[in-house]
Each structure stands twice: as structure tokens, then as C-alpha cells.
Tab-separated table of C-alpha atoms and ligand atoms in Angstrom:
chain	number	residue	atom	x	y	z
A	1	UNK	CA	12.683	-20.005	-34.578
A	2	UNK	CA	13.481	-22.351	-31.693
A	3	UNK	CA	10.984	-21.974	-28.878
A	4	UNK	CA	12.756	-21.658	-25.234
A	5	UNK	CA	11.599	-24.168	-22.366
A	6	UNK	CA	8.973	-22.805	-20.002
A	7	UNK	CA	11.684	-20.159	-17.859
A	8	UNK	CA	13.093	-21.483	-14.666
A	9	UNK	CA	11.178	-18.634	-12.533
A	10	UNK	CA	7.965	-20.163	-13.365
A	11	UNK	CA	8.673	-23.188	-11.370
A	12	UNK	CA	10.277	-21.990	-8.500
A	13	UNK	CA	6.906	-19.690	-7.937
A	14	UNK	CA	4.930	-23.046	-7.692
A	15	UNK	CA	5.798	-23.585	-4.417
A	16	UNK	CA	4.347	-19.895	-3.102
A	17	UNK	CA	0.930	-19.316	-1.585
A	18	UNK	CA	-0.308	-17.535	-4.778
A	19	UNK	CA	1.019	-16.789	-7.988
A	20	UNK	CA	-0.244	-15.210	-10.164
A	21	UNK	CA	1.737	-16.138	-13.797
A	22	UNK	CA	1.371	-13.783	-16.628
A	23	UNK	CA	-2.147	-12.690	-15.635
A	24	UNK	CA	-4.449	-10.267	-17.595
A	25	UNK	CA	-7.769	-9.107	-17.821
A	26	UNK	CA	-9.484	-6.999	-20.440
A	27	UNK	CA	-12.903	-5.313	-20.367
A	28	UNK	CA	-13.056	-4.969	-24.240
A	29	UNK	CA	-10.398	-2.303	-25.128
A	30	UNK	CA	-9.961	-1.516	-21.438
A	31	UNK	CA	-6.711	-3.066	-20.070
A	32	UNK	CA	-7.871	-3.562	-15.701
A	33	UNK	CA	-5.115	-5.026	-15.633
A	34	UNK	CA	-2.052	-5.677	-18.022
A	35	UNK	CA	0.288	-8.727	-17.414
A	36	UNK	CA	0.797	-8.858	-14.411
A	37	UNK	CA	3.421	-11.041	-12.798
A	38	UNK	CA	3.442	-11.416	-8.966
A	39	UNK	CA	3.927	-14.192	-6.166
A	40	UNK	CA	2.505	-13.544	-2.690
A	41	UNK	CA	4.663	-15.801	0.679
A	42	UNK	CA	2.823	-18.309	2.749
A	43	UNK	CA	1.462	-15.895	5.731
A	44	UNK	CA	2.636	-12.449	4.086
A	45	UNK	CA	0.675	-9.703	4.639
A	46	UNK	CA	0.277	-8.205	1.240
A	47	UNK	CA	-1.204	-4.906	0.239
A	48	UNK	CA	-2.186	-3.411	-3.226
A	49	UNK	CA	-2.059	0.272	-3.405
A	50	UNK	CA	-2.897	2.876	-5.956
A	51	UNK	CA	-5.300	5.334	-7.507
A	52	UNK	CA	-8.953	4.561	-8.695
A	53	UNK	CA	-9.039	2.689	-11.481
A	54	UNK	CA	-6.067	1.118	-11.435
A	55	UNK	CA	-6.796	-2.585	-11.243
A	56	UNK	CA	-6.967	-3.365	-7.348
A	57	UNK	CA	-9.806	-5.156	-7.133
A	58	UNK	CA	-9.619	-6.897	-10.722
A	59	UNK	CA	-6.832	-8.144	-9.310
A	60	UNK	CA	-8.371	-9.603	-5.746
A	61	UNK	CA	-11.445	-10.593	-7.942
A	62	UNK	CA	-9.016	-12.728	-10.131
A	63	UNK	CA	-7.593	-14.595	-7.040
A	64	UNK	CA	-10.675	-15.040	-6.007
A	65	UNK	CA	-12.287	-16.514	-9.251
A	66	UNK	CA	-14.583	-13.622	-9.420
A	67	UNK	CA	-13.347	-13.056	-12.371
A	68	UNK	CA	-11.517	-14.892	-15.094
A	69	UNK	CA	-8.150	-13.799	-16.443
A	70	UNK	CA	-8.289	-12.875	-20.167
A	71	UNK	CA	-4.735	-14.634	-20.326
A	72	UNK	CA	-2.057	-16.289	-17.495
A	73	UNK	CA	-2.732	-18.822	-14.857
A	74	UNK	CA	-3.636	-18.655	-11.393
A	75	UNK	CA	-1.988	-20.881	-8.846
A	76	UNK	CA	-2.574	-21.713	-5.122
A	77	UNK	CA	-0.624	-23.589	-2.993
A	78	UNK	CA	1.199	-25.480	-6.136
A	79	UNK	CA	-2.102	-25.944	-8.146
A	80	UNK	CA	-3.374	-24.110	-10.822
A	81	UNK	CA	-6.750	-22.922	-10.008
A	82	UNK	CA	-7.576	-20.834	-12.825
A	83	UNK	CA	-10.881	-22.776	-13.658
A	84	UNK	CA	-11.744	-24.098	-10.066
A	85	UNK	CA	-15.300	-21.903	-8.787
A	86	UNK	CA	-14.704	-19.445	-5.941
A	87	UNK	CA	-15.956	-21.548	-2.788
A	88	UNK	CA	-14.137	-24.426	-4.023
A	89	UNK	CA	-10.520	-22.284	-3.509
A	90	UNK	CA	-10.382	-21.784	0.220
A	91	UNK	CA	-10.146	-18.319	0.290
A	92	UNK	CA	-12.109	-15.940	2.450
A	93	UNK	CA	-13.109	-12.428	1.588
A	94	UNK	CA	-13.947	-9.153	3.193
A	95	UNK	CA	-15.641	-5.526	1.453
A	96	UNK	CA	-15.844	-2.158	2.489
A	97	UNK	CA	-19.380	-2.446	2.833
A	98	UNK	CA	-19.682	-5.310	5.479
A	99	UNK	CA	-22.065	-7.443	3.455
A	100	UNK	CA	-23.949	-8.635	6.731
A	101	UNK	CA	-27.423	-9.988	5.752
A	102	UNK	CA	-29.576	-7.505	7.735
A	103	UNK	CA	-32.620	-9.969	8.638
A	104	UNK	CA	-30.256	-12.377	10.145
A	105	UNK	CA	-28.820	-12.427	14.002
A	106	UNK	CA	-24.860	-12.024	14.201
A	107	UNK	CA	-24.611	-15.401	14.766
A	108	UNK	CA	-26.421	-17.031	12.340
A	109	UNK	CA	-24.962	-14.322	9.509
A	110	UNK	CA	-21.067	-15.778	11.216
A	111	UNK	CA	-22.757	-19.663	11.066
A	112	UNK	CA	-24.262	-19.070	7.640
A	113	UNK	CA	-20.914	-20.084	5.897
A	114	UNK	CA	-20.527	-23.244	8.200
A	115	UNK	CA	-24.449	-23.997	7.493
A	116	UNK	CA	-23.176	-24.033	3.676
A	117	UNK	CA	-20.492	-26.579	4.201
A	118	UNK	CA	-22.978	-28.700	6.158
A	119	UNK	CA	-21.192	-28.525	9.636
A	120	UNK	CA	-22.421	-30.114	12.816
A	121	UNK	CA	-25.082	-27.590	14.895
A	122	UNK	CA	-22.797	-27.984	18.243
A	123	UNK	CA	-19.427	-27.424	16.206
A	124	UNK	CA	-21.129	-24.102	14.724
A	125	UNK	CA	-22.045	-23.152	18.342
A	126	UNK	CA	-18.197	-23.813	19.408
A	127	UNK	CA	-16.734	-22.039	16.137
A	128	UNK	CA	-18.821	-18.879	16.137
A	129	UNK	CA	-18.137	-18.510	20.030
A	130	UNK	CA	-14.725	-18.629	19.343
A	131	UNK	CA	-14.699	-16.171	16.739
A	132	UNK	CA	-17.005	-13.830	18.214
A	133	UNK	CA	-14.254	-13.915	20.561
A	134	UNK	CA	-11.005	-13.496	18.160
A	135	UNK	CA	-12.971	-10.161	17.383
A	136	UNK	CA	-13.724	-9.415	20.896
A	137	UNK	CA	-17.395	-9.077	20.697
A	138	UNK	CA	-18.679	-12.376	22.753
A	139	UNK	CA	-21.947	-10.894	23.503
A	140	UNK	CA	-23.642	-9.453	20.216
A	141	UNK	CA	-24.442	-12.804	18.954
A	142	UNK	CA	-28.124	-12.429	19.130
A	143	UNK	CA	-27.842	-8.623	17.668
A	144	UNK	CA	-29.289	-7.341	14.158
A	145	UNK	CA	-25.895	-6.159	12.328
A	146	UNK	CA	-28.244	-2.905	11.895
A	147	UNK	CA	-27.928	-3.024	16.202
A	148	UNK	CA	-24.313	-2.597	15.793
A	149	UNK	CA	-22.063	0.193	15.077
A	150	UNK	CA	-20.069	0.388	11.526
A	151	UNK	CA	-16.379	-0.674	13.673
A	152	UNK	CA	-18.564	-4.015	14.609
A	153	UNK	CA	-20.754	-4.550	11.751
A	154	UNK	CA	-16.952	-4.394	10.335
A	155	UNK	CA	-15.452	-6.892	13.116
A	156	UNK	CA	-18.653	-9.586	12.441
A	157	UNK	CA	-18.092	-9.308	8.592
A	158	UNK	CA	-14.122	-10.472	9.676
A	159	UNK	CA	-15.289	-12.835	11.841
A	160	UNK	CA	-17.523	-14.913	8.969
A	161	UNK	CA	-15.182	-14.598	6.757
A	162	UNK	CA	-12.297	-16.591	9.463
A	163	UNK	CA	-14.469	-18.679	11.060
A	164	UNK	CA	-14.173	-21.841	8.296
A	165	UNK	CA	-10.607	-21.625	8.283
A	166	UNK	CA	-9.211	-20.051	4.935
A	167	UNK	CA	-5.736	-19.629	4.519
A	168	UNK	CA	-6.061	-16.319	2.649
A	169	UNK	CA	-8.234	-13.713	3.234
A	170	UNK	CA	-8.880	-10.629	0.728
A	171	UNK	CA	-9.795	-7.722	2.026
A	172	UNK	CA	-11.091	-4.580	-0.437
A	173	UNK	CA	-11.012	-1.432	1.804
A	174	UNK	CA	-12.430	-3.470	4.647
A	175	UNK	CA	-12.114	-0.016	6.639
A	176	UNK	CA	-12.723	2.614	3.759
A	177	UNK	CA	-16.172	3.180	5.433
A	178	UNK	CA	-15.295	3.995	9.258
A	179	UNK	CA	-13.736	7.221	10.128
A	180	UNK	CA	-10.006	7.950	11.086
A	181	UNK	CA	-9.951	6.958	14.687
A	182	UNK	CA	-11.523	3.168	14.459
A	183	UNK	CA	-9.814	2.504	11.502
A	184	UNK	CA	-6.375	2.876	12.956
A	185	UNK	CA	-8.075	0.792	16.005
A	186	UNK	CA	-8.905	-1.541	13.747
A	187	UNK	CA	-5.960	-1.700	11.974
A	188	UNK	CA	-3.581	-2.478	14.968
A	189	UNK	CA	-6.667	-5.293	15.433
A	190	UNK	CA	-6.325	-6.977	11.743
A	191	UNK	CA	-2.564	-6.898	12.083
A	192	UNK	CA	-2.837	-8.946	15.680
A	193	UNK	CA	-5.202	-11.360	13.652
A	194	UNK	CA	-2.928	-11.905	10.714
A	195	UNK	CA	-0.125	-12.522	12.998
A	196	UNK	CA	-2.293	-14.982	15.223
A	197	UNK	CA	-4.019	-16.907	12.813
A	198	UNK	CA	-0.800	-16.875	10.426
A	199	UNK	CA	-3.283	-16.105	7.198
A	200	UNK	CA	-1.881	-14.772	4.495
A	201	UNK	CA	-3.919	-11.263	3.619
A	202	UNK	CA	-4.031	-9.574	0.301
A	203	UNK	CA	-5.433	-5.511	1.443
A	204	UNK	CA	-6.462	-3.453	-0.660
A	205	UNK	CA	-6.879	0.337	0.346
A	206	UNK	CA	-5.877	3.752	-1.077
A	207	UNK	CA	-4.560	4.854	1.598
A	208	UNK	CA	-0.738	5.056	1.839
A	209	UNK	CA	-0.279	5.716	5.362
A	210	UNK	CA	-2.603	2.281	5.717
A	211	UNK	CA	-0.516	0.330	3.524
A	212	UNK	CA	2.726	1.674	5.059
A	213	UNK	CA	2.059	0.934	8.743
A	214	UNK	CA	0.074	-2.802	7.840
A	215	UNK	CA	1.828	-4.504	4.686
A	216	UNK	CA	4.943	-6.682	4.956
A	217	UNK	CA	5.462	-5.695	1.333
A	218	UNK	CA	3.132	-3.063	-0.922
A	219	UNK	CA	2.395	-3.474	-3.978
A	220	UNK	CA	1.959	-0.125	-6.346
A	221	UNK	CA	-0.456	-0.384	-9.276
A	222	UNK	CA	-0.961	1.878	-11.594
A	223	UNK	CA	-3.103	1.643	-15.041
A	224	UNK	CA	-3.386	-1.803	-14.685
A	225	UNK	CA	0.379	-2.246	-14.237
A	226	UNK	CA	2.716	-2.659	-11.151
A	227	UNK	CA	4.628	0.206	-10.749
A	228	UNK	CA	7.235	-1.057	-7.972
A	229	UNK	CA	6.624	-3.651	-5.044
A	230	UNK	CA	8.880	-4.354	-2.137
A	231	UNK	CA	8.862	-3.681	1.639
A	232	UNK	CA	7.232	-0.663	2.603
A	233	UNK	CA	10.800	1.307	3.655
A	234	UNK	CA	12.166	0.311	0.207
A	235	UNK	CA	9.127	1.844	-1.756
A	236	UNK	CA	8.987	5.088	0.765
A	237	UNK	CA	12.982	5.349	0.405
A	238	UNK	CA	13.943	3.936	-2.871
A	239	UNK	CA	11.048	5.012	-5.026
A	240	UNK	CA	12.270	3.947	-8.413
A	241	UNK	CA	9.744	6.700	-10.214
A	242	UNK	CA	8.087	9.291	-10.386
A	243	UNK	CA	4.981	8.389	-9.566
A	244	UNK	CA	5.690	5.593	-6.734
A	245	UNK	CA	7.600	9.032	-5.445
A	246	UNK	CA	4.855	10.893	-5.445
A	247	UNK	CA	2.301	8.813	-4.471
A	248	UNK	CA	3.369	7.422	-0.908
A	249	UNK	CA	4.130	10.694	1.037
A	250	UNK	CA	5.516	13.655	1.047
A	251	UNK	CA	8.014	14.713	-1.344
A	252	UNK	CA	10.688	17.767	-2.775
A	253	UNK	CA	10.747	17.252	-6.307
A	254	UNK	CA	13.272	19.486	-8.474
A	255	UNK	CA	14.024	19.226	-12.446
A	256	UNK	CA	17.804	18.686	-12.886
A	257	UNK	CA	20.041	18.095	-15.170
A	258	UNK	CA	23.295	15.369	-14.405
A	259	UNK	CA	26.491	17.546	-14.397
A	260	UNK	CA	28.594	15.056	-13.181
A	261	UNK	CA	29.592	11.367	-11.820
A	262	UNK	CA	31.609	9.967	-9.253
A	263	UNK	CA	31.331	8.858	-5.735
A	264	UNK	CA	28.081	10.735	-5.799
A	265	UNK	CA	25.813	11.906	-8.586
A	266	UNK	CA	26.060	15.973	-9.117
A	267	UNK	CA	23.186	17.679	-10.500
A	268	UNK	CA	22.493	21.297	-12.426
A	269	UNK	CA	19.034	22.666	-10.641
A	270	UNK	CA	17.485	25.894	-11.459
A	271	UNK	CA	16.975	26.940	-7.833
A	272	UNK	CA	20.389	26.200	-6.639
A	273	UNK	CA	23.037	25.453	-9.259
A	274	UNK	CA	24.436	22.578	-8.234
A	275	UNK	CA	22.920	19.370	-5.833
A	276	UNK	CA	24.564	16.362	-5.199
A	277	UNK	CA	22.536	13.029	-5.083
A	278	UNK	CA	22.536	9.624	-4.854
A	279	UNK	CA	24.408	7.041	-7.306
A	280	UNK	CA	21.839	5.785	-9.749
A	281	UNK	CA	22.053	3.832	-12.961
A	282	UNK	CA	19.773	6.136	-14.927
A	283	UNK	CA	22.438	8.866	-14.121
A	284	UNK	CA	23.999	9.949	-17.582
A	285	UNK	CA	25.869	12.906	-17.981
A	286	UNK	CA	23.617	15.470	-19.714
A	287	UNK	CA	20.292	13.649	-19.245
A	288	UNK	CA	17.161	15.450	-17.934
A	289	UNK	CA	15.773	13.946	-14.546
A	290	UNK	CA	14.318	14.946	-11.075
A	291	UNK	CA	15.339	15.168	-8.055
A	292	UNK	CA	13.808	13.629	-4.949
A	293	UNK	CA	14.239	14.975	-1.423
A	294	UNK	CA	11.900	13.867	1.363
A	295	UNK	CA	11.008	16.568	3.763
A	296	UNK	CA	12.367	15.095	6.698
A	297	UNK	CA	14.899	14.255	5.232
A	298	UNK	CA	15.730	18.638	5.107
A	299	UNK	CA	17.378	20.940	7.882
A	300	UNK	CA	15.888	23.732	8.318
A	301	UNK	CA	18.716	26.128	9.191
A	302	UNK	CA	18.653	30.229	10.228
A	303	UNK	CA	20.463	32.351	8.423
A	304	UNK	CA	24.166	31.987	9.943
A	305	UNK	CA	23.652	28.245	11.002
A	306	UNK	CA	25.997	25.613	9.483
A	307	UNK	CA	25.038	22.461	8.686
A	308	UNK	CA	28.201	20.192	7.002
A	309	UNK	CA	25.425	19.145	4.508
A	310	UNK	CA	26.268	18.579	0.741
A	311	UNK	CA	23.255	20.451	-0.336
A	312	UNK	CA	22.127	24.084	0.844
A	313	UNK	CA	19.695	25.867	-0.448
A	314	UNK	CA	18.890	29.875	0.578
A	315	UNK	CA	14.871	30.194	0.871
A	316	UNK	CA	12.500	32.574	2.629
A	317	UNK	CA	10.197	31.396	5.296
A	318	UNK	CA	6.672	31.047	3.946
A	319	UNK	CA	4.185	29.427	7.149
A	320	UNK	CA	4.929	26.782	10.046
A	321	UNK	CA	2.293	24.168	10.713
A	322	UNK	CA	2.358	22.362	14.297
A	323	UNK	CA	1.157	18.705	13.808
A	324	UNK	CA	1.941	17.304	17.256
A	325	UNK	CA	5.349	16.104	17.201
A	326	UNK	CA	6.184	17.338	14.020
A	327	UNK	CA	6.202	20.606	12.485
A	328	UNK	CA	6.230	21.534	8.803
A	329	UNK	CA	7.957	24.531	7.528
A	330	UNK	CA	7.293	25.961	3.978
A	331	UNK	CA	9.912	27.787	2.342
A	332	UNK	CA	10.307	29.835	-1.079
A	333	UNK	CA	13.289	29.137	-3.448
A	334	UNK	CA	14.513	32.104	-5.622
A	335	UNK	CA	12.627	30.747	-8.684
A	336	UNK	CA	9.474	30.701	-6.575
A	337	UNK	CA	9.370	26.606	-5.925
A	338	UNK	CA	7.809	25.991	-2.585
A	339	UNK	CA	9.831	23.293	-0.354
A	340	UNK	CA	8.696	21.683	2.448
A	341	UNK	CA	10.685	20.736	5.776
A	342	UNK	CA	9.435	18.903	8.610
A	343	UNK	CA	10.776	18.415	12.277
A	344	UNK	CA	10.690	17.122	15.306
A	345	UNK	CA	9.013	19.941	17.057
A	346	UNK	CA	11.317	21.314	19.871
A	347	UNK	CA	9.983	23.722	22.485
A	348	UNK	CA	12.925	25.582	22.643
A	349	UNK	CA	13.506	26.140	19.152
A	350	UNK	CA	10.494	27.697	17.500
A	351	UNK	CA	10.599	28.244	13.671
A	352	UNK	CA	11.404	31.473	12.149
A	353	UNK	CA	9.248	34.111	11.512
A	354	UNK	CA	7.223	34.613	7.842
A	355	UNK	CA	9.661	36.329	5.529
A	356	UNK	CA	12.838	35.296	7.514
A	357	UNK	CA	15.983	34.318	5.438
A	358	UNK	CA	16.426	30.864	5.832
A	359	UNK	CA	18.677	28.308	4.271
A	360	UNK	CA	17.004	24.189	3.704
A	361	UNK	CA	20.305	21.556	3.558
A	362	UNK	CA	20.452	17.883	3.098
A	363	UNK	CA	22.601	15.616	2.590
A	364	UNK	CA	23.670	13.828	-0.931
A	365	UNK	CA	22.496	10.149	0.663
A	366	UNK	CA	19.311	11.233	0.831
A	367	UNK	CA	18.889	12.753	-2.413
A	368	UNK	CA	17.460	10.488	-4.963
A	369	UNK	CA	17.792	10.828	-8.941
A	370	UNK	CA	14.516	9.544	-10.399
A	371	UNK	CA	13.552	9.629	-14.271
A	372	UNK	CA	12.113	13.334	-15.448
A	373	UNK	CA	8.724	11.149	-17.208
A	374	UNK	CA	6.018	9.428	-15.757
A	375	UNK	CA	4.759	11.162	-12.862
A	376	UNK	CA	1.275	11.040	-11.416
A	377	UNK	CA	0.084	14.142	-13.463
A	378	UNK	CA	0.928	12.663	-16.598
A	379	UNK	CA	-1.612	9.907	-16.644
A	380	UNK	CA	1.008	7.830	-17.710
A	381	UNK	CA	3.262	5.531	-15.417
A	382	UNK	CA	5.007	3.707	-18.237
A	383	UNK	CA	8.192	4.719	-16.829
A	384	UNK	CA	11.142	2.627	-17.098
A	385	UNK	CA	13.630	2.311	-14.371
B	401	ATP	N1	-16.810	-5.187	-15.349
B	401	ATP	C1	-16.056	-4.237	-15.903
B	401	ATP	N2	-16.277	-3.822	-17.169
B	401	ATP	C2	-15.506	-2.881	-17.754
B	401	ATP	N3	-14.475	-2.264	-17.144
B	401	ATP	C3	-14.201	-2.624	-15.878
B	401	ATP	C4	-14.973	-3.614	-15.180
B	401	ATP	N4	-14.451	-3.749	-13.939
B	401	ATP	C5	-13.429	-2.888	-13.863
B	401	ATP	N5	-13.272	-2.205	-15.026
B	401	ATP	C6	-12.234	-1.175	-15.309
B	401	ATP	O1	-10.976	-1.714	-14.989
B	401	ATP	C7	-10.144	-0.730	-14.371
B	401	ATP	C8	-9.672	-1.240	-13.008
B	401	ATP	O2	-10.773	-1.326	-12.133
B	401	ATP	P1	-10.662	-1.762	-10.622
B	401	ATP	O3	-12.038	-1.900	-10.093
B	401	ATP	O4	-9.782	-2.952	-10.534
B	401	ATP	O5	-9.915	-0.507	-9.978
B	401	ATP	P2	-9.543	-0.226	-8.444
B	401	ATP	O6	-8.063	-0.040	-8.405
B	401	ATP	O7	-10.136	-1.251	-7.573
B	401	ATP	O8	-10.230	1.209	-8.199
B	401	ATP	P3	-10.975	1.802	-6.882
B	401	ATP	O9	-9.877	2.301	-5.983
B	401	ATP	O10	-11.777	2.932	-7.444
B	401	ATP	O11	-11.807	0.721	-6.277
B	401	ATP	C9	-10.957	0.537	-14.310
B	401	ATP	O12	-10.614	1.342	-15.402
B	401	ATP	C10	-12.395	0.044	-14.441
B	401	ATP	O13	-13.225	1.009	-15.027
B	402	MG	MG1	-11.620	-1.230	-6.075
């Protein structure tokens, strides 16, 4: 057997902020996370998404050197760090739960980390000034964290971990805890930071709305494996599975079978005979697969309206929901699927009446052909592309 060199991608990763090369980690028989391949850009704004369980934090803890990888190598900045201890890698970290020491004032909980490294008392006094100020809370410095509200407590527990400088931060559902309205304040707030201080941030959350207004690129996990990872338009609009379909937003999902190819994809569908879709690769005449339509990506038309669309579909109105400045529509195929449309709202057109004959249309751009297995019901995201 002649063994090949160590492969040319290897290399060219050494020269990215992290990189994580054929990293595992096993609990015993439990895989948190299966080789896992993935380099992360000097002052990107990373974020790992996916359901419980499925290796976001093993893998934060692993850049971190929380943990140690069960196989692979870790590298920062060019060096392998795999065996270097946690304060010795330059990386700062934020958790959901704040981790303020409660008998200690703000400002000695922000200094504590500067007290470690042995720092000069007026330097501390001129570092956690100016980070109290980053977070824009100059005042609370003499404040018990238990004297501040959770949106604070959460600002102070950003502000420690910036104030000595890292030049990555990991952050595991630093706003899980806070309710809907402060974290999207405070989201708008981390996303000035990152682009102010330049840090590259590796965010973890759950959340896919979070991950699609904050990341530069997402990351999908699943069982301890990525699922897809790319820009957050590209993993909204080209999900490559099932799953990454399903999980980030709202989706149309019909079982098909390919009919035909050409300069677009057609499709056999129970509910309307025929759809077209999409060129894909996976599309072989005769082969099972679904059928991906986002919702507003469908036109919602009455019952003598033409559209010019590809695909039409007759339905029956079902309920309207107002959300602001978009309102979804649910609709009943003949074989009883439930589709959902959303709009713009528009005063002057209100949406039909329950019961009304309706027709949904799209167009064959924006209908995707995915691969029928591995959707989030299945437990399974193995997948392939
Ligand atoms: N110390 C441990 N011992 C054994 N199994 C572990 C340990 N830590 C994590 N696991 C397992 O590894 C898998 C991944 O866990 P991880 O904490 O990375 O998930 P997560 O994506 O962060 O989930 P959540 O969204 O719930 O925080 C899970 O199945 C978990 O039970
Ligand atoms: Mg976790």
C-alpha cells in the first residue's frame, strides 16, 4: 500500500484563525462529535446551529481546551494547540448563565481576569473604564451583578471576557436566558462589537432566526456531524437536505417522484401531477425525492387570477394569520396536505375567506429537489448530497 503525503488542504488551513483538522470526541460509545473538519476566517463571525445534543458546545469546549479531542488537531493562528491549557490560548469565553461572581463589585469581577495576568492597578482602572464603556454601562462599576438586571449582568459578563484582549471570543447562548425583546437589543449590540473590535466570534444558539440575522456563515450540526455550512442566504436558499431544510424556517415540503430532465427538473407529486423544479444533481429520472418550496416564495392567487408561474396548485382556504407586515395563509391540497403562503400584507387586498377556492403558484427557480431521506423526524441526518 503506498501511503499518500499529508493532502494539500491541510496546509493551506494553517494560515486560518482556527482549524480544526479531523477533530473528534467520544464520551465512551457516544459520538459528541464525529470528525469534524472545519476552518473559521480571521474576524468571521461564526455561528453553530442545531438541535440539543448535537455537539455545539463539545465543539466550543474543544477550541477552547475544555476538552480534549479523542482524535485530530487543533490549530490557532498557524500553531497547533491541541495540548496547550485553556488560559494559555488567548481565547475569551462567554455562557448563558453570566458566570459573574456574586460577592464581587462589577469592577473587580471585569478586573479579576487582569488581576490574574498580574496587570498594573492604574492600567486595570483605565481598561475596565473603557470596557464598561464598549458595553455602555460606565456607571455600575461599584454594583453587585445581583444589582443588575439579566441584559447587564449579560453586558458585564461580555465586558470581562474583552477586556484582556482575546482575539476570539466563544459565546454558548450568551442570550438564551433574556427574553425576546433584549436579546434582539443585544444582538444588534454584539454584532457592533464584533465589527469594532474585529474579534473573531464562534456563537452558539438554537435559534435560527439568531443565527440568520448575526453569522457571516452558519454552521449546521447535527448528531455530532455538520450537516451543511455556508453563508446564511446559501443555507436558507440552497438547503442541500432535508433536515438543513427543515430546520432554518419555514418550509412546503412535497414527496415527488423525477418525471423528467431538461432545462428544468419536472416532478410527479400526488397533490398536483406535475411540478417543475430546480436543476439538481441528485435528479434521476425515476428516483424518489422531495420537494422544497418556501412560503414566500408562493402566490397566493383567487380563483380566476393568473399568475405566468410554472407551478399552480388548486387549494381551499384554511385560516389567515396577520403578523405585522406579513400575513400567512394556510391552504388545503386535494390530498389533504396543508401549504403555507406568506405575504406582504396589503390593505387593499385582504385574503380570502375560509373555504374559498384558491389556487398557490410558484415558480420552477424557486423550487428545490432535495433527497426523500434524512429529515429531522428521522433521527438520522446521514444524508448524502
Ligand atoms: N461529559 C460528557 N459525557 C458524556 N456525554 C457527553 C458529555 N458531554 C456531552 N455529551 C454528549 O455529547 C452530545 C453533544 O453534546 P453537546 O453538549 O455538545 O450538545 P449541544 O449541541 O451543545 O446541545 P444543547 O443545545 O442542549 O446545549 C450529547 O449527546 C451529550 O449527551
Ligand atoms: Mg450546549
Amino acid at each position: 500500500m503506498v501511503l499518500e503525503p499529508r493532502t494539500e488542504g491541510g496546509s493551506e488551513h494553517r494560515d486560518r484563525k482556527v482549524w480544526l483538522e479531523s477533530c473528534a470526541k467520544h464520551y465512551g460509545s457516544v459520538v459528541a462529535l464525529a470528525e469534524v473538519e472545519l476552518a473559521v476566517e480571521d474576524g468571521e463571525f461564526l455561528t453553530l446551529l442545531g438541535p440539543s445534543g448535537s455537539g455545539k458546545t463539545t465543539l466550543l469546549n474543544l477550541i477552547a481546551g475544555m476538552v480534549q479531542p479523542t482524535s485530530g488537531r487543533i490549530w490557532i493562528d498557524g500553531a497547533d494547540i491541541t495540548r496547550v491549557p485553556p488560559s494559555k490560548r488567548g481565547i475569551g469565553m462567554v455562557f448563558q448563565n453570566y458566570a459573574l461572581m456574586p460577592h464581587m463589585t462589577v469592577f473587580e469581577n471585569i478586573a479579576f481576569p487582569l488581576r490574574v495576568r498580574k496587570m498594573a492597578e492604574a492600567e486595570i482602572r483605565r481598561k475596565v473604564g473603557e470596557v464598561l464603556d464598549i458595553v455602555r454601562l460606565p456607571d455600575v462599576g461599584k454594583r453587585k451583578p445581583s444589582e443588575l438586571s439579566g441584559g447587564q449582568q449579560q453586558r458585564i459578563a461580555i465586558a470581562r471576557c474583552i477586556v484582556y484582549n482575546p482575539s476570539i471570543i466563544l459565546m454558548d447562548e450568551p442570550l438564551g436566558a433574556l427574553d425576546k425583546k433584549l436579546r434582539e437589543e443585544l444582538q444588534l449590540e454584539l454584532k457592533q462589537l464584533h465589527t469594532q473590535l474585529g474579534i473573531t466570534v464562534l456563537y452558539v444558539t438554537h435559534d435560527q432566526e439568531e443565527a440568520l440575522t448575526m453569522s457571516d456563515r452558519i454552521v449546521l450540526l447535527n448528531h455530532g456531524k455538520i450537516e451543511q455550512m455556508g453563508p446564511p442566504d446559501e443555507l436558507y436558499f440552497q438547503p442541500r437536505t432535508l433536515f438543513a431544510a427543515e430546520f432554518l424556517g419555514d418550509s412546503n415540503i412535497f414527496d415527488g417522484t423525477v418525471a423528467g430532465l431538461g432545462e428544468f427538473v419536472s416532478v410527479y407529486s400526488e397533490p398536483g401531477a406535475s411540478m417543475m423544479a430546480r436543476p439538481a444533481p441528485i435528479a434521476e429520472i425515476g428516483k424518489a425525492v422531495k420537494v422544497l418550496v418556501r412560503p414566500e416564495n408562493l402566490t397566493l392567487l383567487r380563483q380566476c387570477e393568473e399568475s405566468g408561474l410554472a407551478n399552480r396548485l388548486s387549494a381551499e382556504m384554511v385560516d389567515s394569520i396577520i403578523l405585522g407586515g406579513v400575513i400567512k395563509c394556510y391552504v388545503r391540497l386535494s390530498d389533504d396536505t396543508t401549504v403555507v403562503v406568506q405575504e406582504l400584507t396589503k390593505a387593499e387586498r385582504a385574503p380570502p375567506p375560509p373555504g374559498s377556492k384558491v389556487s398557490v403558484a410558484w415558480s420552477a427557480e424557486d423550487t428545490l429537489i432535495l433527497p426523500a431521506v434524512g429529515g429531522m423526524t428521522e433521527g438520522g441526518g446521514t444524508a448524502a448530497a
